[in-house]
Amino acid sequence: MPKNTWFETVLEAQRRARKRLPPSVYSALLAGSEKGVSYDDNTAAFAELGFAPHLSGLSEKRDQATTVMGEEISLPVICSPTGVQAVHPDGEVAIARACAARGTVTGLSSFASKPVEQVVEANPQTFFQIYWLGDRDRILQRIERAHAAGARGLIVTTDWSFSMGRDWGSPAIPEKLDLKAMLQFAPEGIRRPRWLAQFAKAGYLPDLTAPNLVSPGEQAPTFFGAYYEWMQTPLPTWEDLAWLREQWARISGGGPVMLKGVCRVDDAKRAVDAGMTAISVSNHGGNNLDTTPAPIRVLPSIADAVGDQVEVVLDGGIRRGSDVVKALALGARAVMIGRAYLWGLAANGQPGVENVLDLLRSGIDSALLGLGRSSVHELTPGDVVVPPGFTRTLGAT
Ligand SMILES: Cc1cc2nc3c(=O)[nH]c(=O)nc-3n(C[C@H](O)[C@H](O)[C@H](O)COP(=O)(O)O)c2cc1C
């Protein structure tokens, strides 16, 4: 009898990903930085929050549909951009197909392994994400390409601090998969035959390049080549971000831009001043400046300060539908997920990503039912039990 490929929780998807992927690929997805304090806090903080459920007079119908940056989505969850992955041969195209099948947006990283044209073809509801990498002309070229491909929004991520080193060890990632690297990684691949077979069937090995950093047809840089250029790029100012916002508006006829990585109230206000459509309250999944608090702890202060001027989404630590409901109750319009869908992709390809979105949808529905809400738009802070000392307010003078 074939093994049941359906999984019942995101943590089960993670266990299957761990078994299925070569250790260095699995470990690159786990990521986290330094001691992993932020990584742990991102999920632990959700568990500190409780619910205040009702038991009667509950709603027969519960609606999850909403919008983010003008895109209608069937549940308040979108896939956050994640960079180069050797998880599955269909990579970001499989993720985009799953998002399209479940009625939500795909965030595509500029470090992704598939061209933006293919991803938009799989899901027209695509937001293209960029880092501040290279000079203004090159950045412009990239966003023009994304717009020409049909991307409907831009995500700008500027919170990366190039912090390196993890107490549990970083995976060795080859510059490119040449013969030498293949021999070096062969033992890992041989221990994970199903992963290897998927790539063998597709007829190629993961090439660890970033095709969306150049014009179509140009030689794509390797991940490390691009990372080096990024490290050499002067860091963006608020004026640069306002310029980028204007450029996207010019190219796209007023299209939306999200600034991802906001933790502080003062930065949230500056994002509003820079004309952003949305901000993502995020610590980059705990991959960045370790000991930054979990986004759910800083969300209430940011939503209070700017929630009526800019769309506020949250990413980091979402593993269950109930986490989504907690974030919405505390002021987010929607959430973005990273590892959850990557583990789903590793566990079972496109259906695995759909499985993750379905789990979140049913978890949101259960929480709405228990809370006596008929729509995600009715959630309020009173639906959540927030223990004393839970929240953090950063940068509010
Ligand atoms: C393997 C990996 C790669 C990532 N690459 C990017 C990226 O290229 N651009 C970006 O803005 N965020 C990137 N992120 C951060 C995610 O978009 C998101 O902020 C984070 O994963 C959310 O936390 P979660 O994984 O707990 O859901 C990456 C995260 C992971 C785990």
Coordinates of C-alpha atoms in Angstrom, one line a residue, residues 11 43 51 63 267 282 330:
L11 CA 5.8 19.8 12.7
T43 CA 7.5 30.1 18.0
F51 CA -7.5 32.1 23.7
D63 CA -15.0 33.8 6.4
D267 CA 10.9 52.6 11.5
S282 CA 9.5 40.5 10.9
L330 CA -3.2 41.6 17.8

